[in-house]
Amino acid sequence: MNCLEVIPGVVILESDGDKRLASRSLDAQPVYGERILDGYRFWDPFRSKLGALLLKASRTLPVLSRDAKVLYLGAATGTTVSHVSDIVKDGLVYAVEFSHRSMRDLIRLSERRGNIVPILADASRPEEYAFFVEPVDWVYQDIAQRNQAEIATSNCARYLKPGGDLILMLKTRSVDVNASPQAVLQAEIKNLQGLDLGPIQDLLPFHQDHWAILAKKPR
Ligand SMILES: C[S@@+](CC[C@H](N)C(=O)[O-])C[C@H]1O[C@@H](n2cnc3c(N)ncnc32)[C@H](O)[C@@H]1O
């Protein structure tokens, strides 16, 4: 089996042409039923858009140091949050989610992992969590709403450090189910205000009609 570190704390294990992604686990417990081998947790790209992006195009991903701070919008029950928590083991993940039901699982996860700060709030109202969140190195967003670019823009304006990175997982069907995915993608890119656009990557075959849009806040 070959093992290649793609970013600090994340490896691709390759055996007989089969590629598996895994993150060096902060905690001995699985989070969503994933297998743990020699301290690495397998990372399912079908359940995580960041996992899909890392498997498809890890080189497009901006560097994230082990002590970085991340604002994560649309945390759900913490599947991908848990892998980000592995990556920024000495940093913090501010995990925003507005579903009370998901928040219960997220709080349980944060009790095992001291670098996750669960925040029950609406990401389209970033002023609501100003009391908890400090300037961050990454804003990561995975929210199926009509105004995804607007939510990303307002959070980056308030919380992203100059020189920091946005990773927006855009679900085009949530913006407009009738328009072509390409047309929605182009329109949403135009709506990303105050950021320098970076690479754009589709997430097929793991996630249909989803794009990862990378952008940087100018210094
Ligand atoms: C696709 S799921 C996220 C999956 C998660 N990122 C993962 O990979 O493990 C989208 C989540 O965004 C949440 N959400 C949608 N709109 C939101 C908003 N305005 N503020 C906060 N959370 C929101 C939903 O409740 C849902 O849990």
Coordinates of C-alpha atoms and ligand atoms in Angstrom, one line a residue:
M1 CA 0.0 0.0 0.0
N2 CA 1.3 3.5 -0.9
C3 CA 0.7 6.4 1.4
L4 CA 1.0 10.0 0.1
E5 CA 0.5 13.0 2.4
V6 CA -1.6 15.5 0.4
I7 CA -1.8 18.2 3.0
P8 CA -0.5 18.1 6.6
G9 CA -2.5 15.5 8.5
V10 CA -4.3 14.1 5.4
V11 CA -3.1 11.1 3.3
I12 CA -4.2 9.2 0.3
L13 CA -3.7 5.4 0.7
E14 CA -3.4 3.6 -2.7
S15 CA -3.6 -0.1 -3.2
D16 CA -4.3 -1.9 -6.4
G17 CA -5.5 1.3 -8.1
D18 CA -8.0 2.0 -5.3
K19 CA -7.5 5.4 -3.6
R20 CA -8.8 6.0 -0.1
L21 CA -8.5 9.4 1.7
A22 CA -7.9 9.5 5.5
S23 CA -7.1 12.1 8.1
R24 CA -4.9 11.6 11.2
S25 CA -7.5 11.4 13.9
L26 CA -7.5 13.6 17.0
D27 CA -9.7 11.1 18.7
A28 CA -9.9 7.3 18.8
Q29 CA -13.7 7.2 18.2
P30 CA -15.2 7.1 14.7
V31 CA -17.7 9.9 14.0
Y32 CA -20.0 8.5 11.3
G33 CA -19.1 4.8 11.3
E34 CA -15.8 5.3 9.4
R35 CA -13.0 2.8 9.8
I36 CA -9.9 3.8 11.7
L37 CA -6.5 2.3 10.8
D38 CA -3.2 3.1 12.6
G39 CA -4.6 6.4 13.9
Y40 CA -6.0 7.5 10.5
R41 CA -9.8 7.9 9.9
F42 CA -11.1 7.0 6.5
W43 CA -12.8 10.0 4.9
D44 CA -15.8 9.2 2.7
P45 CA -15.8 11.6 -0.4
F46 CA -19.5 10.7 -1.1
R47 CA -20.4 12.1 2.3
S48 CA -18.1 15.0 2.3
K49 CA -17.5 17.6 -0.4
L50 CA -14.2 18.6 1.1
G51 CA -13.2 14.9 0.9
A52 CA -14.2 14.9 -2.8
L53 CA -12.2 18.0 -3.5
L54 CA -9.1 16.6 -1.8
L55 CA -9.3 13.4 -3.7
K56 CA -9.9 15.1 -7.0
A57 CA -7.6 18.2 -6.7
S58 CA -5.7 18.4 -3.5
R59 CA -3.2 20.9 -5.1
T60 CA -5.9 23.5 -5.6
L61 CA -6.5 23.7 -1.8
P62 CA -5.0 26.6 0.0
V63 CA -2.5 25.7 2.7
L64 CA -4.1 25.3 6.2
S65 CA -1.7 25.2 9.1
R66 CA -2.2 22.9 12.0
D67 CA -3.0 25.9 14.3
A68 CA -5.4 27.6 11.8
K69 CA -8.8 28.9 12.6
V70 CA -11.8 28.0 10.4
L71 CA -15.3 29.3 10.2
Y72 CA -17.4 26.4 9.0
L73 CA -20.9 27.3 7.7
G74 CA -23.4 24.5 7.4
A75 CA -21.8 22.1 9.9
A76 CA -24.8 19.6 10.0
T77 CA -23.9 16.7 12.4
G78 CA -20.2 17.2 12.0
T79 CA -19.1 14.7 9.4
T80 CA -16.7 17.0 7.5
V81 CA -16.2 19.3 10.6
S82 CA -14.6 16.3 12.3
H83 CA -12.0 15.9 9.5
V84 CA -11.3 19.7 9.5
S85 CA -10.9 19.3 13.3
D86 CA -8.3 16.6 12.6
I87 CA -6.5 18.9 10.2
V88 CA -6.4 22.0 12.4
K89 CA -5.6 19.9 15.5
D90 CA -4.0 22.9 17.3
G91 CA -6.4 25.5 15.9
L92 CA -10.2 26.0 16.1
V93 CA -13.3 25.2 14.0
Y94 CA -16.2 27.6 14.6
A95 CA -19.1 25.3 13.4
V96 CA -22.3 27.2 12.5
E97 CA -25.5 25.3 12.0
F98 CA -29.1 26.3 12.3
S99 CA -30.8 23.0 12.8
H100 CA -31.4 22.2 16.4
R101 CA -31.5 18.4 15.7
S102 CA -28.0 18.5 14.0
M103 CA -26.7 20.8 16.8
R104 CA -27.3 18.0 19.4
D105 CA -24.8 15.7 17.6
L106 CA -22.4 18.6 17.0
I107 CA -22.4 19.4 20.7
R108 CA -21.6 15.8 21.5
L109 CA -18.8 15.9 19.0
S110 CA -17.3 19.1 20.5
E111 CA -17.3 17.4 23.9
R112 CA -14.8 14.8 22.5
R113 CA -12.9 17.3 20.4
G114 CA -11.8 20.5 22.1
N115 CA -11.1 22.4 18.9
I116 CA -14.7 22.5 17.8
V117 CA -16.9 25.5 18.8
P118 CA -20.5 24.7 17.9
I119 CA -22.7 27.7 17.2
L120 CA -26.4 27.5 16.8
A121 CA -27.1 30.4 14.4
D122 CA -28.3 31.4 10.9
A123 CA -25.2 31.9 8.6
S124 CA -27.1 34.5 6.7
R125 CA -27.0 36.7 9.8
P126 CA -23.2 36.7 10.6
E127 CA -23.6 39.6 13.1
E128 CA -25.4 37.0 15.4
Y129 CA -22.2 35.2 16.2
A130 CA -19.8 38.2 16.3
F131 CA -19.4 37.6 20.1
F132 CA -18.0 34.1 19.6
V133 CA -15.9 34.2 16.4
E134 CA -12.5 35.8 15.9
P135 CA -10.8 36.5 12.5
V136 CA -10.2 33.2 10.6
D137 CA -7.8 31.8 8.0
W138 CA -10.5 29.9 6.1
V139 CA -14.2 30.3 5.6
Y140 CA -15.7 27.0 4.5
Q141 CA -19.3 26.9 3.4
D142 CA -21.6 24.0 2.5
I143 CA -25.1 25.4 2.7
A144 CA -28.0 24.6 0.3
Q145 CA -29.6 28.0 0.0
R146 CA -30.7 30.3 -2.8
N147 CA -28.3 33.0 -1.7
Q148 CA -25.1 31.0 -1.2
A149 CA -22.7 33.6 -2.7
E150 CA -24.3 36.4 -0.6
I151 CA -23.9 34.3 2.6
A152 CA -20.3 33.6 1.8
T153 CA -19.5 37.3 0.9
S154 CA -21.0 38.6 4.1
N155 CA -19.2 36.1 6.3
C156 CA -15.9 36.7 4.5
A157 CA -16.3 40.5 4.9
R158 CA -16.7 40.2 8.6
Y159 CA -14.5 37.3 9.6
L160 CA -12.0 36.3 7.0
K161 CA -8.4 37.6 7.6
P162 CA -6.8 39.6 4.7
G163 CA -5.0 36.9 2.7
G164 CA -7.4 34.2 4.0
D165 CA -9.3 31.8 1.9
L166 CA -12.9 31.0 1.1
I167 CA -13.9 27.5 0.0
L168 CA -17.5 27.6 -1.2
M169 CA -19.2 24.3 -2.0
L170 CA -21.9 25.6 -4.4
K171 CA -25.0 23.5 -5.0
T172 CA -26.4 25.0 -8.2
R173 CA -29.8 23.4 -7.9
S174 CA -30.5 25.1 -4.6
V175 CA -29.9 28.5 -6.3
D176 CA -32.2 27.9 -9.3
V177 CA -33.5 24.4 -10.1
N178 CA -34.7 25.5 -13.6
A179 CA -31.5 27.3 -14.9
S180 CA -28.5 25.4 -16.3
P181 CA -25.9 24.6 -13.6
Q182 CA -23.2 26.5 -15.7
A183 CA -25.4 29.7 -15.8
V184 CA -26.0 29.5 -12.0
L185 CA -22.3 28.9 -11.4
Q186 CA -21.3 32.0 -13.5
A187 CA -23.9 34.2 -11.8
E188 CA -22.9 33.1 -8.3
I189 CA -19.2 33.8 -9.1
K190 CA -20.2 37.4 -10.1
N191 CA -22.0 37.7 -6.7
L192 CA -18.8 36.9 -4.7
Q193 CA -17.9 40.5 -3.8
G194 CA -14.5 41.7 -2.4
L195 CA -12.7 38.4 -3.1
D196 CA -10.1 37.3 -5.7
L197 CA -11.4 34.2 -7.6
G198 CA -9.2 31.1 -7.6
P199 CA -9.7 27.6 -9.0
I200 CA -13.2 26.1 -9.6
Q201 CA -13.6 22.4 -9.5
D202 CA -16.6 20.1 -10.1
L203 CA -17.1 17.4 -7.6
L204 CA -18.2 14.6 -9.9
P205 CA -18.6 11.6 -9.6
F206 CA -19.1 12.2 -5.8
H207 CA -21.5 15.1 -5.8
Q208 CA -23.8 16.0 -8.8
D209 CA -24.3 19.7 -9.6
H210 CA -21.8 20.8 -7.0
W211 CA -18.7 23.0 -7.5
A212 CA -16.0 23.9 -5.2
I213 CA -15.2 27.6 -5.7
L214 CA -12.0 28.9 -4.1
A215 CA -11.3 32.6 -3.5
K216 CA -8.9 34.7 -1.5
K217 CA -9.4 38.0 0.4
P218 CA -7.0 40.6 -0.9
R219 CA -4.4 41.7 1.7
Ligands
LIG1 C1 -25.3 19.8 3.0 S1 -25.5 20.0 4.7 C2 -23.9 20.1 5.3 C3 -23.1 18.9 5.3 C4 -21.8 19.1 6.1 N1 -21.1 20.3 5.6 C5 -20.8 17.9 6.0 O1 -20.1 17.8 5.0 O2 -20.7 17.1 6.9 C6 -26.1 21.6 4.8 C7 -26.3 22.1 6.2 O3 -26.5 23.5 6.2 C8 -27.5 23.8 7.2 N2 -27.9 25.2 6.8 C9 -28.7 25.5 5.7 N3 -28.9 26.8 5.8 C10 -28.3 27.3 6.8 C11 -28.1 28.6 7.4 N4 -28.7 29.7 6.8 N5 -27.4 28.8 8.5 C12 -26.8 27.7 9.1 N6 -26.9 26.5 8.7 C13 -27.7 26.3 7.5 C14 -28.5 22.7 7.1 O4 -29.3 22.6 8.2 C15 -27.6 21.5 6.8 O5 -27.3 20.9 8.0

